[in-house]
Amino acid sequence: MPIIQVTLIEGRSKEMKKALVRKLTDAAEEAIHAPRQSIRVILNEVPPEHFGVAGITKDEPT
């Protein structure tokens, strides 16, 4: 049972998240021939102040 975990900054629409789950499922099904029913996708949303790149949190102006 493949489990795909994605961590992303919160704020995307419900439709965008549904599309991401659908496309990740499609990709796993095609790439590793996993049965669609066995594929799990977990989206972990974090606030921008909890996500940093190059020492700067994403809530800070760039």
mmCIF file of C-alpha atoms in Angstrom:
data_model
loop_
_atom_site.group_PDB
_atom_site.id
_atom_site.type_symbol
_atom_site.label_atom_id
_atom_site.label_comp_id
_atom_site.label_asym_id
_atom_site.label_seq_id
_atom_site.Cartn_x
_atom_site.Cartn_y
_atom_site.Cartn_z
ATOM 1 C CA MET A 1 0.000 0.000 0.000
ATOM 2 C CA PRO A 2 1.776 3.166 -1.163
ATOM 3 C CA ILE A 3 1.439 6.152 1.157
ATOM 4 C CA ILE A 4 2.309 9.550 -0.301
ATOM 5 C CA GLN A 5 2.792 12.337 2.237
ATOM 6 C CA VAL A 6 2.967 15.968 1.157
ATOM 7 C CA THR A 7 3.760 18.895 3.418
ATOM 8 C CA LEU A 8 2.662 22.258 2.092
ATOM 9 C CA ILE A 9 1.974 25.742 3.329
ATOM 10 C CA GLU A 10 -1.683 26.218 4.164
ATOM 11 C CA GLY A 11 -3.868 28.447 2.045
ATOM 12 C CA ARG A 12 -4.668 26.460 -1.079
ATOM 13 C CA SER A 13 -8.292 25.980 -2.037
ATOM 14 C CA LYS A 14 -10.209 22.763 -1.464
ATOM 15 C CA GLU A 15 -10.353 22.267 -5.243
ATOM 16 C CA MET A 16 -6.560 22.583 -5.571
ATOM 17 C CA LYS A 17 -5.989 20.010 -2.829
ATOM 18 C CA LYS A 18 -8.469 17.601 -4.406
ATOM 19 C CA ALA A 19 -6.680 17.989 -7.755
ATOM 20 C CA LEU A 20 -3.316 17.314 -6.095
ATOM 21 C CA VAL A 21 -4.610 14.136 -4.435
ATOM 22 C CA ARG A 22 -6.096 12.962 -7.735
ATOM 23 C CA LYS A 23 -2.926 13.652 -9.755
ATOM 24 C CA LEU A 24 -0.608 12.074 -7.190
ATOM 25 C CA THR A 25 -2.817 8.991 -7.185
ATOM 26 C CA ASP A 26 -2.734 8.885 -11.000
ATOM 27 C CA ALA A 27 1.068 9.218 -10.983
ATOM 28 C CA ALA A 28 1.585 6.424 -8.447
ATOM 29 C CA GLU A 29 -0.803 4.156 -10.294
ATOM 30 C CA GLU A 30 1.083 4.713 -13.553
ATOM 31 C CA ALA A 31 4.647 4.733 -12.196
ATOM 32 C CA ILE A 32 4.556 1.711 -9.898
ATOM 33 C CA HIS A 33 1.429 -0.075 -11.152
ATOM 34 C CA ALA A 34 -0.165 0.128 -7.721
ATOM 35 C CA PRO A 35 -3.863 -0.679 -7.561
ATOM 36 C CA ARG A 36 -5.697 2.635 -7.278
ATOM 37 C CA GLN A 37 -7.632 1.425 -4.220
ATOM 38 C CA SER A 38 -4.368 0.830 -2.348
ATOM 39 C CA ILE A 39 -2.906 4.331 -2.815
ATOM 40 C CA ARG A 40 -3.111 6.715 0.140
ATOM 41 C CA VAL A 41 -2.333 10.438 -0.020
ATOM 42 C CA ILE A 42 -1.886 12.528 3.118
ATOM 43 C CA LEU A 43 -1.700 16.313 2.900
ATOM 44 C CA ASN A 44 -0.087 18.011 5.893
ATOM 45 C CA GLU A 45 -0.730 21.737 5.882
ATOM 46 C CA VAL A 46 1.472 23.971 7.990
ATOM 47 C CA PRO A 47 1.189 27.673 8.736
ATOM 48 C CA PRO A 48 3.753 29.824 6.906
ATOM 49 C CA GLU A 49 5.480 30.720 10.174
ATOM 50 C CA HIS A 50 6.240 27.007 10.671
ATOM 51 C CA PHE A 51 7.898 26.584 7.248
ATOM 52 C CA GLY A 52 11.355 27.948 6.517
ATOM 53 C CA VAL A 53 13.583 28.156 3.452
ATOM 54 C CA ALA A 54 17.205 29.303 3.700
ATOM 55 C CA GLY A 55 16.672 30.334 7.314
ATOM 56 C CA ILE A 56 13.649 32.528 6.610
ATOM 57 C CA THR A 57 10.092 31.572 7.486
ATOM 58 C CA LYS A 58 7.534 31.922 4.725
ATOM 59 C CA ASP A 59 5.525 34.514 6.650
ATOM 60 C CA GLU A 60 8.421 36.984 6.374
ATOM 61 C CA PRO A 61 8.594 39.342 3.392
ATOM 62 C CA THR A 62 11.188 38.389 0.799
#
